[in-house]
Structure formats: structure tokens, C-alpha cells
């Protein structure tokens, strides 16, 4: 923490409380730009810290509204140890109807808490942090899950909003090169916008826009789902007969029958088997968790091998510990560059009596 304020009532105890800073989206973007490989490594390290139990990551809390059934706000409280060592919470809204007016679906803040005093010490714009940790996780999964199967050369994106854009950026930054990029979205405007992004990003592969998901899936060896589908719309396991690697980022597109033909890897078993995700539906259908093969941490540690002769599906529920790790990375970077905007007198009542 920077700028420490002594607590007068705790004289002699060495206890002090941190200052409180607000970090804007512009500062977050500046801190993360060009650091994709560092973020992927940070995401992998955080999965390892979580995998060895040096974290607390309770279930996300979903706030829903009877009068706005497509909207939700999710609270992701967490605590992460390792070299990050921070507590906090992400509070992220998903309002899919925003997109029709040109406004991004998700908006978010992240609060970081000091693990010694509990005091919150920063509030960060967090839609970018959330997108970056999601894309970092996807790029890490694409790497680790293809090591025994050959690198994908034909990627296909189903649902091409902001998250798909960040995932493509992270795949490219991690060294993936594609001969072909397939694009499918129910909304032609979103497909066109994503194609314009691909051109501006210098994507060298041929870009094909598909009218439906089947031809895209059949022609891709890496398939990325980033839709806002609430229930499965992909039912036929035969579309996956060529054994692609699937990044199931939006979690609810695939019917459980598709997962039952695949090797299934998640970020966290307890988290992922909730909230009507495709793995949750597969558990309900089969009455067991045997269709799950392990976590990405298991794969990184060599405890689980990925066979080449069946599809592999990575379903990341999205862990609050990743938001904290990336948020602390941003906070430290902004602090080192002297750009912290501290709110003076934020913690004002500093005497107990
Ligand atoms: N697992 C995670 O950790 C994680 C993290 C962040 C976001 N997400 C998920 O990623 C998804 C995408 O987020 P976003 O911010 O890019 O949303 P967005 O609204 O910007 O884009 C979603 C796109 O999907 C399209 N779409 C919807 N249904 C479709 C369908 N059946 N077939 C094809 N296209 C379809 C929409 O037209 C839209 O263009 C959301 O579901 C979000 O919850 C997951």
C-alpha cells in the first residue's frame, strides 16, 4: 500500500491504515496494454495458488430482477495468497440490452482490501480487468490443452462482442497464428464490427463469416463461445467429430450431450457446477461428476493428460481470485508510475473514542 495513515488510537501497535485510491478505466487500460504475456503468466500462477488452497473463493452471488429478467449483477468476493496477497470483491453488472444502444453489456468495479487491516484501499474500473483475466485464462487454456494435440490453425468465434475481441487479442499475443478465422453472431452488425477489429489488429488468417454455428464448428480446430445464450442451442455431438478444442467461455451454449463426448476441464469444479452452466446440466443429466476430468491447474501440473482422439471443452466459471490478482497488478503498476489518485480524508473517523 502507498501513503499510510497512522491510526492515532493504535499508537505503538504498528497498525496503520492505507489510503484509498480510485483507478479509472483509462489508467487500467494503460497499465495492461502490451502486457498480455505477463497477464497470462499471472493467471496461470493464480490458478496454481488457488489449486493448492492458498485462496478463499466463495460462490458468486447473483442479484437478479423480476422486472428485468435478462439483467443481473454478480458479486465475486475472494481472497488470494501467494505473492499477490489481497482480499476484495468484484461487483459486475450484465445488462445485455445495453448492446442495442451501442453500450457494452458489462460494467464493473473492483474493491481491493488490505489483508492486514481489512481496510479497502482501492476502487478500480473493472470491466477491462474482467475481460483481461477472462482472455488470459482462455489463452492459457488454449496453450495447455493443445500441447499434446497439435496447435490449432483454424479458430472460430461464436458470439463476437467485447469478450471475443479480448480473447482474440490474447491468443495473438500469446503467439497463436491462424490460417483461418471463422466468425458467427446472430447480429450481423456485431459480426461486421468484429471483422473490422480483426482487420485493424492485423489478423493474417483468412476471415470467413458463417451464417450458422455448424459450418463454423466443423471447420475450426479451436472454437470459442462468447455469446449471451441462456440455454443450450448446440445439441449435435457429431458437429465435434473432428475433436476440436472448445473454449466454453459463455458456459451455456452446449447441450450436455456434447460435453459427454468430450474431455472436460474446468477452472474450479464446485463453481462450475452451478447456475445452469453446460457442466451443471451434464451433472444433472448423468447424476454424477464423472464426465469432468479435472481443472486447468491439474493439466498444468501434469496430473491430467488431454487425449487427442476426442473433443476437449474448457469451461471457466470465472474466479474472483483472478480479478484480484489482475487488479493488484494494475494497482502496483499505477502506484509505481506515480499515478495513484488518492481520495484525501476518505477514512475520516480514525479515533475509537
Ligand atoms: N466465464 C467467464 O469467466 C466469463 C467472463 C466474462 C464474460 N463471460 C461471458 O462472455 C459472454 C460474452 O460477453 P460480451 O461482453 O462479449 O457480450 P456481448 O453482448 O458484447 O457479445 C455477445 C454476442 O453474442 C451474440 N450472441 C448471442 N447469442 C448468440 C447465439 N446463440 N449465437 C451466436 N451469437 C450470439 C450477440 O449478438 C453478441 O454480439 C457473456 O455470456 C459473458 O457472461 C464469461
Tab-separated table of C-alpha atoms and ligand atoms in Angstrom:
chain	number	residue	atom	x	y	z
A	1	UNK	CA	0.000	0.000	0.000
A	2	UNK	CA	1.187	3.537	-0.594
A	3	UNK	CA	0.533	6.555	1.667
A	4	UNK	CA	-0.035	5.058	5.077
A	5	UNK	CA	-2.159	6.945	7.558
A	6	UNK	CA	-1.343	6.168	11.197
A	7	UNK	CA	-4.306	5.234	13.347
A	8	UNK	CA	-3.979	7.530	16.403
A	9	UNK	CA	-5.862	5.114	18.665
A	10	UNK	CA	-3.441	2.325	17.760
A	11	UNK	CA	-0.272	4.174	18.814
A	12	UNK	CA	2.569	1.785	19.485
A	13	UNK	CA	0.913	-1.185	17.810
A	14	UNK	CA	2.458	-0.537	14.408
A	15	UNK	CA	-1.030	-0.674	12.884
A	16	UNK	CA	-1.769	1.786	10.115
A	17	UNK	CA	-4.491	2.009	7.556
A	18	UNK	CA	-3.965	2.538	3.871
A	19	UNK	CA	-5.003	5.490	1.810
A	20	UNK	CA	-7.857	4.994	-0.649
A	21	UNK	CA	-7.297	5.404	-4.380
A	22	UNK	CA	-9.636	5.419	-7.366
A	23	UNK	CA	-8.227	3.976	-10.595
A	24	UNK	CA	-10.019	4.866	-13.826
A	25	UNK	CA	-10.579	2.642	-16.852
A	26	UNK	CA	-8.036	4.708	-18.766
A	27	UNK	CA	-5.390	4.009	-16.134
A	28	UNK	CA	-6.316	0.308	-16.099
A	29	UNK	CA	-6.022	0.108	-19.895
A	30	UNK	CA	-2.641	1.887	-19.834
A	31	UNK	CA	-1.338	-0.452	-17.127
A	32	UNK	CA	-2.371	-3.592	-19.050
A	33	UNK	CA	-1.616	-2.599	-22.648
A	34	UNK	CA	1.182	-4.706	-24.151
A	35	UNK	CA	1.498	-6.865	-21.031
A	36	UNK	CA	-0.594	-9.795	-22.292
A	37	UNK	CA	2.111	-12.408	-21.701
A	38	UNK	CA	2.671	-11.172	-18.133
A	39	UNK	CA	-1.064	-11.387	-17.502
A	40	UNK	CA	-1.301	-14.925	-18.908
A	41	UNK	CA	1.552	-15.965	-16.604
A	42	UNK	CA	-0.175	-14.216	-13.684
A	43	UNK	CA	-3.447	-16.028	-14.436
A	44	UNK	CA	-1.595	-19.369	-14.535
A	45	UNK	CA	0.155	-18.600	-11.226
A	46	UNK	CA	-3.155	-17.623	-9.650
A	47	UNK	CA	-4.733	-20.903	-10.770
A	48	UNK	CA	-1.785	-22.683	-9.084
A	49	UNK	CA	-2.235	-20.665	-5.865
A	50	UNK	CA	-5.960	-21.454	-5.924
A	51	UNK	CA	-5.259	-25.115	-6.739
A	52	UNK	CA	-3.005	-25.543	-3.708
A	53	UNK	CA	-5.610	-23.994	-1.407
A	54	UNK	CA	-3.969	-20.619	-0.721
A	55	UNK	CA	-7.154	-18.722	-1.572
A	56	UNK	CA	-10.737	-18.208	-0.476
A	57	UNK	CA	-13.246	-18.059	-3.295
A	58	UNK	CA	-16.840	-18.459	-2.078
A	59	UNK	CA	-19.724	-18.870	-4.533
A	60	UNK	CA	-20.576	-15.820	-6.605
A	61	UNK	CA	-23.812	-14.118	-5.559
A	62	UNK	CA	-26.249	-13.414	-8.402
A	63	UNK	CA	-28.585	-10.424	-7.938
A	64	UNK	CA	-31.481	-10.793	-10.392
A	65	UNK	CA	-34.536	-8.615	-11.045
A	66	UNK	CA	-38.086	-9.904	-11.677
A	67	UNK	CA	-38.851	-6.874	-13.877
A	68	UNK	CA	-35.570	-7.144	-15.886
A	69	UNK	CA	-35.101	-10.884	-16.428
A	70	UNK	CA	-32.102	-10.617	-18.775
A	71	UNK	CA	-30.101	-8.443	-16.371
A	72	UNK	CA	-28.000	-9.440	-13.369
A	73	UNK	CA	-25.346	-8.063	-11.075
A	74	UNK	CA	-22.840	-10.568	-9.667
A	75	UNK	CA	-20.724	-10.198	-6.512
A	76	UNK	CA	-17.450	-12.127	-6.524
A	77	UNK	CA	-15.758	-11.860	-3.105
A	78	UNK	CA	-12.363	-13.529	-2.798
A	79	UNK	CA	-9.007	-13.638	-1.067
A	80	UNK	CA	-5.801	-14.684	-2.767
A	81	UNK	CA	-2.469	-15.544	-1.158
A	82	UNK	CA	0.811	-16.303	-2.856
A	83	UNK	CA	2.816	-13.250	-3.844
A	84	UNK	CA	-0.394	-11.284	-4.617
A	85	UNK	CA	-1.875	-11.410	-1.080
A	86	UNK	CA	-5.006	-9.297	-1.269
A	87	UNK	CA	-8.703	-9.562	-0.393
A	88	UNK	CA	-11.592	-7.911	-2.192
A	89	UNK	CA	-14.712	-8.126	-4.286
A	90	UNK	CA	-15.748	-7.604	-7.895
A	91	UNK	CA	-19.257	-6.232	-8.465
A	92	UNK	CA	-20.130	-6.740	-12.114
A	93	UNK	CA	-23.367	-5.932	-13.970
A	94	UNK	CA	-24.543	-7.711	-17.077
A	95	UNK	CA	-27.261	-5.809	-18.932
A	96	UNK	CA	-27.424	-7.444	-22.407
A	97	UNK	CA	-29.964	-4.878	-23.651
A	98	UNK	CA	-27.234	-2.208	-23.452
A	99	UNK	CA	-25.713	-3.595	-26.640
A	100	UNK	CA	-28.674	-2.450	-28.774
A	101	UNK	CA	-27.806	1.144	-27.895
A	102	UNK	CA	-24.097	0.650	-28.530
A	103	UNK	CA	-23.127	0.457	-24.849
A	104	UNK	CA	-21.113	-2.550	-23.624
A	105	UNK	CA	-23.083	-5.240	-21.800
A	106	UNK	CA	-20.897	-5.425	-18.696
A	107	UNK	CA	-19.754	-2.751	-16.261
A	108	UNK	CA	-17.874	-3.344	-13.055
A	109	UNK	CA	-15.874	-2.102	-10.107
A	110	UNK	CA	-13.282	-3.995	-8.102
A	111	UNK	CA	-12.554	-3.187	-4.456
A	112	UNK	CA	-9.169	-4.257	-3.060
A	113	UNK	CA	-8.895	-4.777	0.702
A	114	UNK	CA	-5.717	-4.721	2.783
A	115	UNK	CA	-5.299	-8.235	4.273
A	116	UNK	CA	-3.755	-6.806	7.496
A	117	UNK	CA	-6.389	-4.235	8.487
A	118	UNK	CA	-9.304	-5.179	6.219
A	119	UNK	CA	-9.439	-1.580	5.014
A	120	UNK	CA	-10.382	-1.143	1.357
A	121	UNK	CA	-7.527	0.689	-0.331
A	122	UNK	CA	-8.605	0.945	-3.962
A	123	UNK	CA	-11.625	1.023	-6.232
A	124	UNK	CA	-10.768	0.135	-9.839
A	125	UNK	CA	-12.803	0.269	-13.011
A	126	UNK	CA	-13.083	-3.447	-13.628
A	127	UNK	CA	-14.801	-4.252	-16.930
A	128	UNK	CA	-11.347	-4.217	-18.532
A	129	UNK	CA	-9.800	-6.250	-15.695
A	130	UNK	CA	-12.610	-8.780	-16.041
A	131	UNK	CA	-12.183	-9.034	-19.816
A	132	UNK	CA	-8.410	-9.322	-19.480
A	133	UNK	CA	-8.473	-12.071	-16.866
A	134	UNK	CA	-11.058	-13.959	-18.959
A	135	UNK	CA	-8.936	-13.623	-22.079
A	136	UNK	CA	-5.766	-14.522	-20.169
A	137	UNK	CA	-7.476	-17.657	-18.888
A	138	UNK	CA	-8.665	-18.551	-22.409
A	139	UNK	CA	-5.179	-18.083	-23.882
A	140	UNK	CA	-3.626	-20.158	-21.091
A	141	UNK	CA	-6.185	-22.911	-21.705
A	142	UNK	CA	-5.632	-22.832	-25.483
A	143	UNK	CA	-1.923	-23.312	-24.825
A	144	UNK	CA	-2.015	-26.018	-22.139
A	145	UNK	CA	-4.887	-28.026	-23.638
A	146	UNK	CA	-3.294	-28.203	-27.090
A	147	UNK	CA	0.228	-29.220	-26.013
A	148	UNK	CA	-0.425	-32.931	-26.615
A	149	UNK	CA	-2.750	-32.437	-29.587
A	150	UNK	CA	-1.036	-30.050	-32.002
A	151	UNK	CA	-1.563	-26.300	-32.153
A	152	UNK	CA	-4.893	-25.104	-33.604
A	153	UNK	CA	-4.640	-23.401	-37.000
A	154	UNK	CA	-8.326	-22.614	-37.611
A	155	UNK	CA	-10.147	-20.660	-34.913
A	156	UNK	CA	-13.880	-19.980	-34.886
A	157	UNK	CA	-15.667	-17.429	-32.702
A	158	UNK	CA	-19.370	-17.870	-31.893
A	159	UNK	CA	-20.679	-14.622	-30.345
A	160	UNK	CA	-18.339	-11.752	-31.144
A	161	UNK	CA	-18.691	-8.928	-28.640
A	162	UNK	CA	-16.125	-7.417	-26.324
A	163	UNK	CA	-15.032	-10.694	-24.717
A	164	UNK	CA	-14.352	-12.345	-28.095
A	165	UNK	CA	-12.259	-9.305	-29.066
A	166	UNK	CA	-10.134	-9.567	-25.916
A	167	UNK	CA	-9.742	-13.343	-26.367
A	168	UNK	CA	-8.505	-12.880	-29.930
A	169	UNK	CA	-6.051	-10.212	-28.731
A	170	UNK	CA	-4.707	-12.534	-26.034
A	171	UNK	CA	-4.476	-15.554	-28.358
A	172	UNK	CA	-2.482	-13.452	-30.834
A	173	UNK	CA	-0.242	-12.008	-28.103
A	174	UNK	CA	0.464	-15.494	-26.767
A	175	UNK	CA	1.853	-16.490	-30.157
A	176	UNK	CA	-1.122	-18.249	-31.782
A	177	UNK	CA	-1.168	-17.854	-35.550
A	178	UNK	CA	-4.205	-18.857	-37.562
A	179	UNK	CA	-4.686	-19.776	-41.222
A	180	UNK	CA	-8.399	-19.051	-40.914
A	181	UNK	CA	-10.711	-17.209	-38.531
A	182	UNK	CA	-14.413	-18.135	-38.551
A	183	UNK	CA	-16.968	-15.632	-37.242
A	184	UNK	CA	-20.604	-16.248	-36.345
A	185	UNK	CA	-23.001	-13.952	-34.493
A	186	UNK	CA	-26.788	-13.719	-34.518
A	187	UNK	CA	-26.332	-9.990	-35.022
A	188	UNK	CA	-24.753	-9.120	-38.408
A	189	UNK	CA	-23.631	-5.746	-37.031
A	190	UNK	CA	-21.595	-7.467	-34.315
A	191	UNK	CA	-20.043	-9.820	-36.885
A	192	UNK	CA	-19.114	-6.831	-39.064
A	193	UNK	CA	-17.672	-4.951	-36.080
A	194	UNK	CA	-15.551	-7.954	-35.106
A	195	UNK	CA	-14.284	-8.352	-38.692
A	196	UNK	CA	-13.293	-4.675	-38.681
A	197	UNK	CA	-11.419	-5.253	-35.416
A	198	UNK	CA	-9.635	-8.295	-36.940
A	199	UNK	CA	-8.514	-6.221	-39.923
A	200	UNK	CA	-7.289	-3.385	-37.675
A	201	UNK	CA	-5.472	-5.890	-35.454
A	202	UNK	CA	-3.560	-7.212	-38.458
A	203	UNK	CA	-5.014	-10.729	-38.266
A	204	UNK	CA	-3.244	-12.553	-41.088
A	205	UNK	CA	-5.600	-15.509	-41.470
A	206	UNK	CA	-8.496	-15.678	-43.915
A	207	UNK	CA	-11.702	-14.418	-42.259
A	208	UNK	CA	-14.976	-16.224	-43.014
A	209	UNK	CA	-18.344	-15.108	-41.693
A	210	UNK	CA	-20.681	-18.075	-41.152
A	211	UNK	CA	-24.490	-17.900	-41.267
A	212	UNK	CA	-24.811	-20.567	-38.601
A	213	UNK	CA	-22.739	-22.393	-35.994
A	214	UNK	CA	-22.484	-25.817	-37.694
A	215	UNK	CA	-20.167	-24.894	-40.586
A	216	UNK	CA	-18.028	-22.786	-38.247
A	217	UNK	CA	-17.613	-25.598	-35.707
A	218	UNK	CA	-16.916	-28.236	-38.371
A	219	UNK	CA	-14.226	-26.053	-39.967
A	220	UNK	CA	-12.458	-24.978	-36.747
A	221	UNK	CA	-9.992	-26.817	-34.539
A	222	UNK	CA	-10.340	-24.107	-31.854
A	223	UNK	CA	-13.913	-22.969	-31.118
A	224	UNK	CA	-14.594	-20.011	-28.802
A	225	UNK	CA	-18.092	-19.486	-27.388
A	226	UNK	CA	-18.673	-15.915	-26.146
A	227	UNK	CA	-22.421	-15.447	-26.638
A	228	UNK	CA	-25.046	-14.397	-24.121
A	229	UNK	CA	-27.135	-17.561	-24.651
A	230	UNK	CA	-29.027	-18.569	-21.516
A	231	UNK	CA	-29.656	-22.160	-22.540
A	232	UNK	CA	-28.090	-24.684	-24.936
A	233	UNK	CA	-28.522	-24.107	-28.668
A	234	UNK	CA	-25.787	-26.535	-29.832
A	235	UNK	CA	-27.092	-30.080	-29.456
A	236	UNK	CA	-25.418	-32.356	-32.002
A	237	UNK	CA	-22.191	-34.038	-30.807
A	238	UNK	CA	-21.488	-35.032	-34.449
A	239	UNK	CA	-20.515	-31.401	-35.199
A	240	UNK	CA	-17.462	-32.070	-32.973
A	241	UNK	CA	-16.391	-35.348	-34.653
A	242	UNK	CA	-13.067	-33.741	-35.671
A	243	UNK	CA	-12.153	-33.365	-31.946
A	244	UNK	CA	-11.710	-29.593	-31.647
A	245	UNK	CA	-10.550	-27.673	-28.595
A	246	UNK	CA	-13.542	-25.695	-27.298
A	247	UNK	CA	-13.303	-22.649	-25.026
A	248	UNK	CA	-16.759	-22.602	-23.445
A	249	UNK	CA	-16.418	-19.072	-22.070
A	250	UNK	CA	-20.127	-18.218	-22.156
A	251	UNK	CA	-20.834	-21.547	-20.413
A	252	UNK	CA	-24.421	-22.219	-21.521
A	253	UNK	CA	-24.310	-22.786	-25.314
A	254	UNK	CA	-23.583	-26.533	-25.328
A	255	UNK	CA	-26.116	-29.266	-24.600
A	256	UNK	CA	-24.889	-31.746	-22.006
A	257	UNK	CA	-24.788	-34.471	-24.692
A	258	UNK	CA	-21.923	-32.589	-26.360
A	259	UNK	CA	-19.937	-32.458	-23.125
A	260	UNK	CA	-20.435	-36.180	-22.548
A	261	UNK	CA	-18.428	-36.968	-25.707
A	262	UNK	CA	-15.547	-34.690	-24.648
A	263	UNK	CA	-12.702	-34.339	-22.177
A	264	UNK	CA	-13.998	-31.708	-19.754
A	265	UNK	CA	-11.678	-29.296	-17.979
A	266	UNK	CA	-12.891	-26.500	-15.671
A	267	UNK	CA	-11.298	-23.740	-13.596
A	268	UNK	CA	-12.947	-24.884	-10.352
A	269	UNK	CA	-15.276	-27.862	-10.023
A	270	UNK	CA	-17.586	-26.511	-7.298
A	271	UNK	CA	-18.002	-23.174	-9.044
A	272	UNK	CA	-18.623	-24.550	-12.493
A	273	UNK	CA	-21.341	-26.997	-11.449
A	274	UNK	CA	-23.779	-24.193	-10.689
A	275	UNK	CA	-26.113	-21.686	-12.324
A	276	UNK	CA	-27.257	-23.927	-15.201
A	277	UNK	CA	-23.903	-23.983	-16.972
A	278	UNK	CA	-23.477	-26.799	-19.501
A	279	UNK	CA	-21.359	-28.798	-16.986
A	280	UNK	CA	-24.106	-28.260	-14.392
A	281	UNK	CA	-26.688	-29.611	-16.878
A	282	UNK	CA	-24.402	-32.595	-17.600
A	283	UNK	CA	-24.204	-33.342	-13.883
A	284	UNK	CA	-27.999	-33.152	-13.624
A	285	UNK	CA	-28.402	-35.421	-16.681
A	286	UNK	CA	-25.943	-38.101	-15.551
A	287	UNK	CA	-26.314	-37.787	-11.786
A	288	UNK	CA	-22.547	-37.760	-11.384
A	289	UNK	CA	-19.392	-35.736	-11.955
A	290	UNK	CA	-17.550	-38.496	-13.773
A	291	UNK	CA	-17.707	-36.576	-17.058
A	292	UNK	CA	-15.329	-33.983	-15.518
A	293	UNK	CA	-11.656	-34.783	-15.959
A	294	UNK	CA	-10.031	-32.039	-13.889
A	295	UNK	CA	-9.042	-28.415	-13.638
A	296	UNK	CA	-6.630	-26.380	-15.720
A	297	UNK	CA	-4.331	-26.477	-12.680
A	298	UNK	CA	-4.420	-30.297	-12.881
A	299	UNK	CA	-3.381	-30.080	-16.536
A	300	UNK	CA	-0.577	-27.573	-15.839
A	301	UNK	CA	0.725	-29.802	-13.040
A	302	UNK	CA	0.670	-32.901	-15.298
A	303	UNK	CA	-1.965	-34.695	-13.204
A	304	UNK	CA	-4.365	-34.839	-16.171
A	305	UNK	CA	-3.401	-35.540	-19.805
A	306	UNK	CA	-5.548	-34.418	-22.718
A	307	UNK	CA	-6.189	-37.144	-25.285
A	308	UNK	CA	-6.183	-36.152	-28.961
A	309	UNK	CA	-8.943	-38.533	-30.026
A	310	UNK	CA	-11.925	-36.684	-28.562
A	311	UNK	CA	-13.011	-33.036	-28.234
A	312	UNK	CA	-11.758	-31.102	-25.218
A	313	UNK	CA	-14.002	-28.476	-23.622
A	314	UNK	CA	-12.679	-25.866	-21.186
A	315	UNK	CA	-15.472	-24.319	-19.089
A	316	UNK	CA	-14.153	-21.450	-16.925
A	317	UNK	CA	-16.739	-20.206	-14.433
A	318	UNK	CA	-14.581	-17.137	-13.842
A	319	UNK	CA	-12.932	-16.891	-10.432
A	320	UNK	CA	-12.809	-13.779	-8.256
A	321	UNK	CA	-9.191	-14.620	-7.382
A	322	UNK	CA	-8.234	-13.825	-10.995
A	323	UNK	CA	-9.861	-10.382	-10.773
A	324	UNK	CA	-7.979	-9.691	-7.550
A	325	UNK	CA	-4.645	-10.790	-8.998
A	326	UNK	CA	-5.037	-8.642	-12.118
A	327	UNK	CA	-6.446	-5.739	-10.061
A	328	UNK	CA	-3.456	-5.834	-7.669
A	329	UNK	CA	-1.124	-5.977	-10.704
A	330	UNK	CA	-2.764	-2.796	-12.015
A	331	UNK	CA	-2.699	-1.090	-8.606
A	332	UNK	CA	1.013	-1.825	-8.160
A	333	UNK	CA	1.788	-0.620	-11.680
A	334	UNK	CA	-0.149	2.641	-11.264
A	335	UNK	CA	1.470	3.151	-7.849
A	336	UNK	CA	4.987	2.665	-9.243
A	337	UNK	CA	4.298	5.114	-12.056
A	338	UNK	CA	3.180	7.767	-9.531
A	339	UNK	CA	-0.355	7.944	-10.924
A	340	UNK	CA	-2.447	6.899	-7.908
A	341	UNK	CA	-5.356	9.283	-7.417
A	342	UNK	CA	-5.791	9.153	-3.664
A	343	UNK	CA	-9.058	10.394	-2.169
A	344	UNK	CA	-7.929	12.601	0.716
A	345	UNK	CA	-9.710	12.077	4.016
A	346	UNK	CA	-11.584	9.023	2.696
A	347	UNK	CA	-11.248	7.257	6.053
A	348	UNK	CA	-12.168	10.115	8.293
A	349	UNK	CA	-13.285	8.592	11.601
A	350	UNK	CA	-9.915	7.379	12.850
A	351	UNK	CA	-10.362	7.597	16.640
A	352	UNK	CA	-12.273	4.999	18.595
A	353	UNK	CA	-13.130	7.373	21.417
B	1	LIG	N1	-16.554	-17.466	-17.999
B	1	LIG	C1	-16.059	-16.269	-17.709
B	1	LIG	O1	-15.141	-16.133	-16.918
B	1	LIG	C2	-16.621	-15.059	-18.383
B	1	LIG	C3	-16.066	-13.804	-18.111
B	1	LIG	C4	-16.578	-12.686	-18.784
B	1	LIG	C5	-17.647	-12.831	-19.672
B	1	LIG	N2	-18.162	-14.072	-19.867
B	1	LIG	C6	-19.290	-14.276	-20.779
B	1	LIG	O2	-18.896	-13.954	-22.094
B	1	LIG	C7	-20.071	-13.707	-22.846
B	1	LIG	C8	-19.837	-12.594	-23.849
B	1	LIG	O3	-19.674	-11.363	-23.181
B	1	LIG	P1	-19.572	-9.986	-24.025
B	1	LIG	O4	-19.305	-8.911	-23.037
B	1	LIG	O5	-18.666	-10.162	-25.166
B	1	LIG	O6	-21.078	-9.862	-24.546
B	1	LIG	P2	-21.622	-9.032	-25.794
B	1	LIG	O7	-23.068	-8.803	-25.535
B	1	LIG	O8	-20.729	-7.881	-26.077
B	1	LIG	O9	-21.452	-10.063	-27.022
B	1	LIG	C9	-22.177	-11.236	-27.083
B	1	LIG	C10	-22.506	-11.502	-28.546
B	1	LIG	O10	-23.094	-12.808	-28.643
B	1	LIG	C11	-24.083	-12.738	-29.672
B	1	LIG	N3	-24.980	-13.869	-29.483
B	1	LIG	C12	-25.925	-14.040	-28.537
B	1	LIG	N4	-26.497	-15.260	-28.666
B	1	LIG	C13	-25.882	-15.868	-29.699
B	1	LIG	C14	-26.025	-17.134	-30.306
B	1	LIG	N5	-26.905	-18.034	-29.863
B	1	LIG	N6	-25.236	-17.424	-31.370
B	1	LIG	C15	-24.332	-16.529	-31.835
B	1	LIG	N7	-24.161	-15.298	-31.285
B	1	LIG	C16	-24.931	-14.987	-30.240
B	1	LIG	C17	-24.707	-11.371	-29.503
B	1	LIG	O11	-25.350	-10.953	-30.679
B	1	LIG	C18	-23.481	-10.514	-29.149
B	1	LIG	O12	-22.905	-9.926	-30.287
B	1	LIG	C19	-21.196	-13.453	-21.828
B	1	LIG	O13	-22.039	-14.583	-21.772
B	1	LIG	C20	-20.461	-13.335	-20.521
B	1	LIG	O14	-21.219	-13.742	-19.415
B	1	LIG	C21	-17.672	-15.173	-19.260
